[in-house]
């Protein structure tokens, strides 16, 4: 709640264009070319968005329809998520919400959310295409120049790993094999280092099929145990606390 309120205050000051009058607030934002994003005390805005994504999901689990306080918590946590202007946490939030309602057995809500998510993805894809062709200018979420280096790094990664798909190319080998590639494709965040910003692809590239299975198998076991636990709580003949089940579902959704 504190993070959410503070991010709203910073956003309002940014919108008013008077942030120069509050020099301390400049420590809580990150500037990318012409775009300013809120990061609060995190290293970067993506991490702040990921943090607020967890709290946004938990605020849904804690929501009480007759409680003004819980509605306030829900709103400020979601405000923090949105104001980070980070696509990854928003995508993660959509997946987490879908899992949350599915685990709780709300089939109709899950279907509506699935349709809404697909529509959002299609609209975003259309806007990205129009941004790439120059028909639209970039905005906070549709940052085409930040997507191009990611696509290029993934393409190089798959070309590399095909030489040794079983055990991969080596941990952090991209920095030596493709140093500066991201900069060539328009990125100024990675300095001259080559790195793969999509974690599953990075794990596959560095450690191959074996490493990919071991790494993701670890999380699969944890998430599978969580699903079984939630299902047992829901079907238990004993009286289960619905609040606890909702919290478990929110943590699982944010984890995935």
mmCIF file of C-alpha atoms in Angstrom:
data_model
loop_
_atom_site.group_PDB
_atom_site.id
_atom_site.type_symbol
_atom_site.label_atom_id
_atom_site.label_comp_id
_atom_site.label_asym_id
_atom_site.label_seq_id
_atom_site.Cartn_x
_atom_site.Cartn_y
_atom_site.Cartn_z
ATOM 1 C CA UNK A 1 0.000 0.000 0.000
ATOM 2 C CA UNK A 2 2.852 2.358 0.851
ATOM 3 C CA UNK A 3 4.578 1.617 -2.461
ATOM 4 C CA UNK A 4 1.324 2.092 -4.377
ATOM 5 C CA UNK A 5 0.522 5.437 -2.747
ATOM 6 C CA UNK A 6 4.073 6.714 -3.308
ATOM 7 C CA UNK A 7 4.037 5.675 -6.971
ATOM 8 C CA UNK A 8 0.777 7.600 -7.478
ATOM 9 C CA UNK A 9 2.335 10.711 -5.894
ATOM 10 C CA UNK A 10 5.425 10.436 -8.113
ATOM 11 C CA UNK A 11 3.234 9.894 -11.199
ATOM 12 C CA UNK A 12 1.150 12.983 -10.447
ATOM 13 C CA UNK A 13 4.285 15.110 -10.019
ATOM 14 C CA UNK A 14 5.674 13.717 -13.293
ATOM 15 C CA UNK A 15 2.413 14.523 -15.060
ATOM 16 C CA UNK A 16 2.459 18.092 -13.734
ATOM 17 C CA UNK A 17 6.026 18.490 -15.034
ATOM 18 C CA UNK A 18 7.361 19.873 -11.747
ATOM 19 C CA UNK A 19 9.615 16.973 -10.737
ATOM 20 C CA UNK A 20 12.631 19.311 -10.936
ATOM 21 C CA UNK A 21 11.188 21.051 -7.873
ATOM 22 C CA UNK A 22 11.385 17.747 -5.979
ATOM 23 C CA UNK A 23 14.959 16.526 -6.648
ATOM 24 C CA UNK A 24 14.621 13.630 -4.188
ATOM 25 C CA UNK A 25 11.873 12.099 -6.347
ATOM 26 C CA UNK A 26 14.305 11.770 -9.248
ATOM 27 C CA UNK A 27 15.875 8.912 -7.284
ATOM 28 C CA UNK A 28 12.639 6.935 -7.685
ATOM 29 C CA UNK A 29 12.346 7.092 -11.476
ATOM 30 C CA UNK A 30 14.368 5.742 -14.381
ATOM 31 C CA UNK A 31 14.743 7.568 -17.683
ATOM 32 C CA UNK A 32 14.920 5.651 -20.975
ATOM 33 C CA UNK A 33 15.477 8.029 -23.876
ATOM 34 C CA UNK A 34 12.264 10.127 -23.837
ATOM 35 C CA UNK A 35 10.377 7.867 -21.424
ATOM 36 C CA UNK A 36 10.324 8.197 -17.645
ATOM 37 C CA UNK A 37 9.220 5.153 -15.612
ATOM 38 C CA UNK A 38 8.646 4.747 -11.894
ATOM 39 C CA UNK A 39 10.951 2.316 -10.120
ATOM 40 C CA UNK A 40 10.683 3.513 -6.487
ATOM 41 C CA UNK A 41 13.490 1.835 -4.478
ATOM 42 C CA UNK A 42 14.002 -1.038 -6.913
ATOM 43 C CA UNK A 43 16.984 -1.279 -9.278
ATOM 44 C CA UNK A 44 14.715 -0.775 -12.278
ATOM 45 C CA UNK A 45 11.051 -0.326 -13.171
ATOM 46 C CA UNK A 46 10.640 -3.971 -14.265
ATOM 47 C CA UNK A 47 11.492 -5.155 -10.753
ATOM 48 C CA UNK A 48 9.109 -2.649 -9.195
ATOM 49 C CA UNK A 49 6.364 -3.881 -11.544
ATOM 50 C CA UNK A 50 7.103 -7.510 -10.640
ATOM 51 C CA UNK A 51 6.906 -6.689 -6.927
ATOM 52 C CA UNK A 52 3.606 -4.828 -7.311
ATOM 53 C CA UNK A 53 2.239 -7.679 -9.441
ATOM 54 C CA UNK A 54 2.496 -9.972 -6.409
ATOM 55 C CA UNK A 55 0.772 -7.461 -4.132
ATOM 56 C CA UNK A 56 -1.924 -6.788 -6.754
ATOM 57 C CA UNK A 57 -2.801 -10.495 -6.817
ATOM 58 C CA UNK A 58 -2.755 -10.688 -3.024
ATOM 59 C CA UNK A 59 -5.049 -7.647 -2.845
ATOM 60 C CA UNK A 60 -7.603 -9.620 -4.884
ATOM 61 C CA UNK A 61 -7.351 -12.499 -2.422
ATOM 62 C CA UNK A 62 -7.847 -10.111 0.498
ATOM 63 C CA UNK A 63 -10.751 -8.212 -1.114
ATOM 64 C CA UNK A 64 -13.936 -7.977 0.944
ATOM 65 C CA UNK A 65 -16.830 -6.491 -1.017
ATOM 66 C CA UNK A 66 -18.211 -4.613 2.006
ATOM 67 C CA UNK A 67 -14.843 -3.222 3.116
ATOM 68 C CA UNK A 68 -13.760 0.216 1.891
ATOM 69 C CA UNK A 69 -10.269 -0.475 3.233
ATOM 70 C CA UNK A 70 -9.770 -3.601 1.093
ATOM 71 C CA UNK A 71 -10.994 -1.766 -2.032
ATOM 72 C CA UNK A 72 -8.469 0.979 -1.304
ATOM 73 C CA UNK A 73 -5.689 -1.621 -0.954
ATOM 74 C CA UNK A 74 -6.748 -3.223 -4.250
ATOM 75 C CA UNK A 75 -6.695 0.106 -6.116
ATOM 76 C CA UNK A 76 -3.322 1.386 -4.890
ATOM 77 C CA UNK A 77 -1.600 -1.986 -5.435
ATOM 78 C CA UNK A 78 -2.878 -2.116 -9.016
ATOM 79 C CA UNK A 79 -1.871 1.525 -9.514
ATOM 80 C CA UNK A 80 1.713 0.614 -8.620
ATOM 81 C CA UNK A 81 1.649 -2.261 -11.106
ATOM 82 C CA UNK A 82 0.368 -0.073 -13.953
ATOM 83 C CA UNK A 83 2.595 2.938 -13.220
ATOM 84 C CA UNK A 84 5.773 0.857 -13.528
ATOM 85 C CA UNK A 85 5.031 0.751 -17.293
ATOM 86 C CA UNK A 86 6.455 -2.750 -17.465
ATOM 87 C CA UNK A 87 5.008 -5.299 -19.887
ATOM 88 C CA UNK A 88 6.407 -8.475 -18.317
ATOM 89 C CA UNK A 89 4.736 -8.012 -14.902
ATOM 90 C CA UNK A 90 1.448 -7.075 -16.601
ATOM 91 C CA UNK A 91 1.555 -10.250 -18.680
ATOM 92 C CA UNK A 92 2.447 -12.197 -15.537
ATOM 93 C CA UNK A 93 -0.466 -10.550 -13.735
ATOM 94 C CA UNK A 94 -2.911 -11.682 -16.449
ATOM 95 C CA UNK A 95 -1.632 -15.267 -16.196
ATOM 96 C CA UNK A 96 -1.755 -15.107 -12.395
ATOM 97 C CA UNK A 97 -5.343 -13.831 -12.321
ATOM 98 C CA UNK A 98 -6.467 -16.556 -14.736
ATOM 99 C CA UNK A 99 -4.816 -19.230 -12.586
ATOM 100 C CA UNK A 100 -6.234 -17.681 -9.409
ATOM 101 C CA UNK A 101 -9.861 -17.903 -10.519
ATOM 102 C CA UNK A 102 -9.373 -21.287 -12.180
ATOM 103 C CA UNK A 103 -7.925 -22.774 -8.979
ATOM 104 C CA UNK A 104 -10.849 -21.394 -6.995
ATOM 105 C CA UNK A 105 -13.325 -22.957 -9.412
ATOM 106 C CA UNK A 106 -14.795 -19.769 -10.929
ATOM 107 C CA UNK A 107 -15.202 -21.169 -14.436
ATOM 108 C CA UNK A 108 -17.333 -18.367 -15.878
ATOM 109 C CA UNK A 109 -14.998 -15.653 -14.608
ATOM 110 C CA UNK A 110 -12.000 -17.575 -15.976
ATOM 111 C CA UNK A 111 -13.595 -17.744 -19.441
ATOM 112 C CA UNK A 112 -14.347 -14.026 -19.472
ATOM 113 C CA UNK A 113 -10.814 -13.221 -18.367
ATOM 114 C CA UNK A 114 -9.363 -15.518 -21.043
ATOM 115 C CA UNK A 115 -11.338 -13.737 -23.770
ATOM 116 C CA UNK A 116 -10.345 -10.317 -22.385
ATOM 117 C CA UNK A 117 -6.659 -11.346 -22.233
ATOM 118 C CA UNK A 118 -6.705 -12.578 -25.838
ATOM 119 C CA UNK A 119 -8.288 -9.310 -27.004
ATOM 120 C CA UNK A 120 -5.637 -7.289 -25.153
ATOM 121 C CA UNK A 121 -2.844 -9.389 -26.690
ATOM 122 C CA UNK A 122 -4.279 -8.920 -30.192
ATOM 123 C CA UNK A 123 -4.625 -5.155 -29.707
ATOM 124 C CA UNK A 124 -1.070 -4.925 -28.380
ATOM 125 C CA UNK A 125 0.246 -6.971 -31.322
ATOM 126 C CA UNK A 126 -1.569 -4.657 -33.744
ATOM 127 C CA UNK A 127 -0.173 -1.549 -32.053
ATOM 128 C CA UNK A 128 3.350 -2.997 -32.002
ATOM 129 C CA UNK A 129 3.103 -3.717 -35.723
ATOM 130 C CA UNK A 130 1.905 -0.170 -36.423
ATOM 131 C CA UNK A 131 4.715 1.204 -34.247
ATOM 132 C CA UNK A 132 7.271 -0.883 -36.141
ATOM 133 C CA UNK A 133 5.992 0.386 -39.496
ATOM 134 C CA UNK A 134 6.027 3.992 -38.297
ATOM 135 C CA UNK A 135 2.250 4.462 -38.365
ATOM 136 C CA UNK A 136 2.206 5.110 -34.595
ATOM 137 C CA UNK A 137 4.737 6.652 -32.234
ATOM 138 C CA UNK A 138 6.048 4.661 -29.273
ATOM 139 C CA UNK A 139 4.433 5.064 -25.880
ATOM 140 C CA UNK A 140 5.081 3.762 -22.388
ATOM 141 C CA UNK A 141 4.051 0.172 -23.130
ATOM 142 C CA UNK A 142 4.581 -0.078 -26.880
ATOM 143 C CA UNK A 143 8.358 0.333 -26.852
ATOM 144 C CA UNK A 144 9.256 -1.375 -30.113
ATOM 145 C CA UNK A 145 12.964 -0.551 -29.842
ATOM 146 C CA UNK A 146 13.197 -2.565 -26.612
ATOM 147 C CA UNK A 147 11.570 -5.605 -28.220
ATOM 148 C CA UNK A 148 13.861 -5.772 -31.252
ATOM 149 C CA UNK A 149 17.052 -6.539 -29.225
ATOM 150 C CA UNK A 150 15.174 -9.303 -27.386
ATOM 151 C CA UNK A 151 14.019 -10.903 -30.626
ATOM 152 C CA UNK A 152 17.545 -10.679 -32.066
ATOM 153 C CA UNK A 153 19.120 -12.225 -28.945
ATOM 154 C CA UNK A 154 16.624 -15.115 -28.971
ATOM 155 C CA UNK A 155 17.277 -15.798 -32.644
ATOM 156 C CA UNK A 156 21.029 -15.928 -32.001
ATOM 157 C CA UNK A 157 20.429 -18.141 -28.959
ATOM 158 C CA UNK A 158 18.522 -20.780 -30.914
ATOM 159 C CA UNK A 159 21.176 -20.778 -33.643
ATOM 160 C CA UNK A 160 23.908 -21.325 -31.025
ATOM 161 C CA UNK A 161 22.183 -24.076 -29.055
ATOM 162 C CA UNK A 162 21.437 -26.151 -32.143
ATOM 163 C CA UNK A 163 25.147 -27.044 -32.184
ATOM 164 C CA UNK A 164 24.862 -28.726 -28.778
ATOM 165 C CA UNK A 165 21.213 -28.984 -27.727
ATOM 166 C CA UNK A 166 21.791 -31.524 -24.950
ATOM 167 C CA UNK A 167 24.056 -29.533 -22.608
ATOM 168 C CA UNK A 168 23.925 -26.087 -24.193
ATOM 169 C CA UNK A 169 26.641 -23.592 -25.033
ATOM 170 C CA UNK A 170 27.785 -22.631 -21.534
ATOM 171 C CA UNK A 171 26.642 -20.337 -18.723
ATOM 172 C CA UNK A 172 26.708 -16.636 -19.667
ATOM 173 C CA UNK A 173 28.379 -17.534 -22.966
ATOM 174 C CA UNK A 174 26.211 -15.024 -24.855
ATOM 175 C CA UNK A 175 28.337 -12.176 -23.489
ATOM 176 C CA UNK A 176 31.375 -13.607 -25.296
ATOM 177 C CA UNK A 177 29.643 -14.897 -28.421
ATOM 178 C CA UNK A 178 27.465 -11.866 -29.154
ATOM 179 C CA UNK A 179 28.904 -8.913 -27.259
ATOM 180 C CA UNK A 180 27.272 -5.672 -28.327
ATOM 181 C CA UNK A 181 24.568 -7.323 -30.413
ATOM 182 C CA UNK A 182 21.745 -5.700 -28.430
ATOM 183 C CA UNK A 183 23.249 -2.263 -28.991
ATOM 184 C CA UNK A 184 23.369 -2.877 -32.755
ATOM 185 C CA UNK A 185 19.601 -3.439 -32.693
ATOM 186 C CA UNK A 186 18.855 -0.220 -30.853
ATOM 187 C CA UNK A 187 19.238 -0.983 -27.161
ATOM 188 C CA UNK A 188 21.192 1.280 -24.846
ATOM 189 C CA UNK A 189 20.466 -0.576 -21.605
ATOM 190 C CA UNK A 190 22.713 -3.588 -21.958
ATOM 191 C CA UNK A 191 25.851 -1.505 -22.568
ATOM 192 C CA UNK A 192 28.072 -3.641 -24.816
ATOM 193 C CA UNK A 193 27.236 -6.963 -23.184
ATOM 194 C CA UNK A 194 25.322 -9.737 -24.871
ATOM 195 C CA UNK A 195 22.619 -11.302 -22.743
ATOM 196 C CA UNK A 196 19.294 -13.058 -23.247
ATOM 197 C CA UNK A 197 16.552 -11.263 -21.360
ATOM 198 C CA UNK A 198 14.007 -14.086 -21.705
ATOM 199 C CA UNK A 199 14.916 -16.470 -18.900
ATOM 200 C CA UNK A 200 13.639 -19.819 -20.315
ATOM 201 C CA UNK A 201 15.527 -19.158 -23.564
ATOM 202 C CA UNK A 202 18.649 -18.177 -21.604
ATOM 203 C CA UNK A 203 18.517 -21.396 -19.555
ATOM 204 C CA UNK A 204 18.033 -23.494 -22.702
ATOM 205 C CA UNK A 205 20.891 -21.701 -24.494
ATOM 206 C CA UNK A 206 23.357 -21.965 -21.599
ATOM 207 C CA UNK A 207 22.547 -25.436 -20.217
ATOM 208 C CA UNK A 208 20.658 -27.210 -23.007
ATOM 209 C CA UNK A 209 17.774 -29.639 -22.684
ATOM 210 C CA UNK A 210 19.205 -31.193 -19.497
ATOM 211 C CA UNK A 211 19.585 -27.859 -17.717
ATOM 212 C CA UNK A 212 16.180 -26.676 -18.925
ATOM 213 C CA UNK A 213 14.461 -29.772 -17.506
ATOM 214 C CA UNK A 214 16.336 -29.614 -14.184
ATOM 215 C CA UNK A 215 15.759 -25.873 -13.711
ATOM 216 C CA UNK A 216 12.080 -25.814 -14.640
ATOM 217 C CA UNK A 217 11.414 -29.250 -13.148
ATOM 218 C CA UNK A 218 12.282 -27.801 -9.736
ATOM 219 C CA UNK A 219 9.575 -25.142 -10.066
ATOM 220 C CA UNK A 220 7.155 -27.625 -11.631
ATOM 221 C CA UNK A 221 7.358 -29.783 -8.490
ATOM 222 C CA UNK A 222 6.713 -26.798 -6.219
ATOM 223 C CA UNK A 223 3.779 -25.512 -8.278
ATOM 224 C CA UNK A 224 2.315 -29.004 -8.683
ATOM 225 C CA UNK A 225 2.430 -29.538 -4.923
ATOM 226 C CA UNK A 226 0.733 -26.161 -4.457
ATOM 227 C CA UNK A 227 -2.063 -27.086 -6.890
ATOM 228 C CA UNK A 228 -2.620 -30.418 -5.132
ATOM 229 C CA UNK A 229 -2.705 -28.664 -1.770
ATOM 230 C CA UNK A 230 -5.267 -26.093 -2.938
ATOM 231 C CA UNK A 231 -7.453 -28.812 -4.478
ATOM 232 C CA UNK A 232 -7.309 -30.840 -1.263
ATOM 233 C CA UNK A 233 -8.289 -27.762 0.765
ATOM 234 C CA UNK A 234 -11.233 -27.084 -1.536
ATOM 235 C CA UNK A 235 -12.536 -30.679 -1.507
ATOM 236 C CA UNK A 236 -11.799 -31.339 2.149
ATOM 237 C CA UNK A 237 -14.699 -32.612 4.236
ATOM 238 C CA UNK A 238 -13.312 -30.533 7.073
ATOM 239 C CA UNK A 239 -14.123 -26.832 7.207
ATOM 240 C CA UNK A 240 -11.419 -25.057 5.227
ATOM 241 C CA UNK A 241 -10.774 -21.376 5.671
ATOM 242 C CA UNK A 242 -11.665 -19.735 2.305
ATOM 243 C CA UNK A 243 -9.309 -16.822 3.025
ATOM 244 C CA UNK A 244 -6.354 -19.193 3.335
ATOM 245 C CA UNK A 245 -7.293 -20.919 0.068
ATOM 246 C CA UNK A 246 -7.520 -17.567 -1.740
ATOM 247 C CA UNK A 247 -4.118 -16.544 -0.402
ATOM 248 C CA UNK A 248 -2.600 -19.855 -1.524
ATOM 249 C CA UNK A 249 -4.077 -19.377 -5.014
ATOM 250 C CA UNK A 250 -2.732 -15.807 -5.204
ATOM 251 C CA UNK A 251 0.779 -16.887 -4.198
ATOM 252 C CA UNK A 252 0.720 -19.712 -6.740
ATOM 253 C CA UNK A 253 -0.510 -17.378 -9.492
ATOM 254 C CA UNK A 254 2.216 -14.818 -8.779
ATOM 255 C CA UNK A 255 4.841 -17.594 -8.569
ATOM 256 C CA UNK A 256 3.928 -18.954 -11.997
#
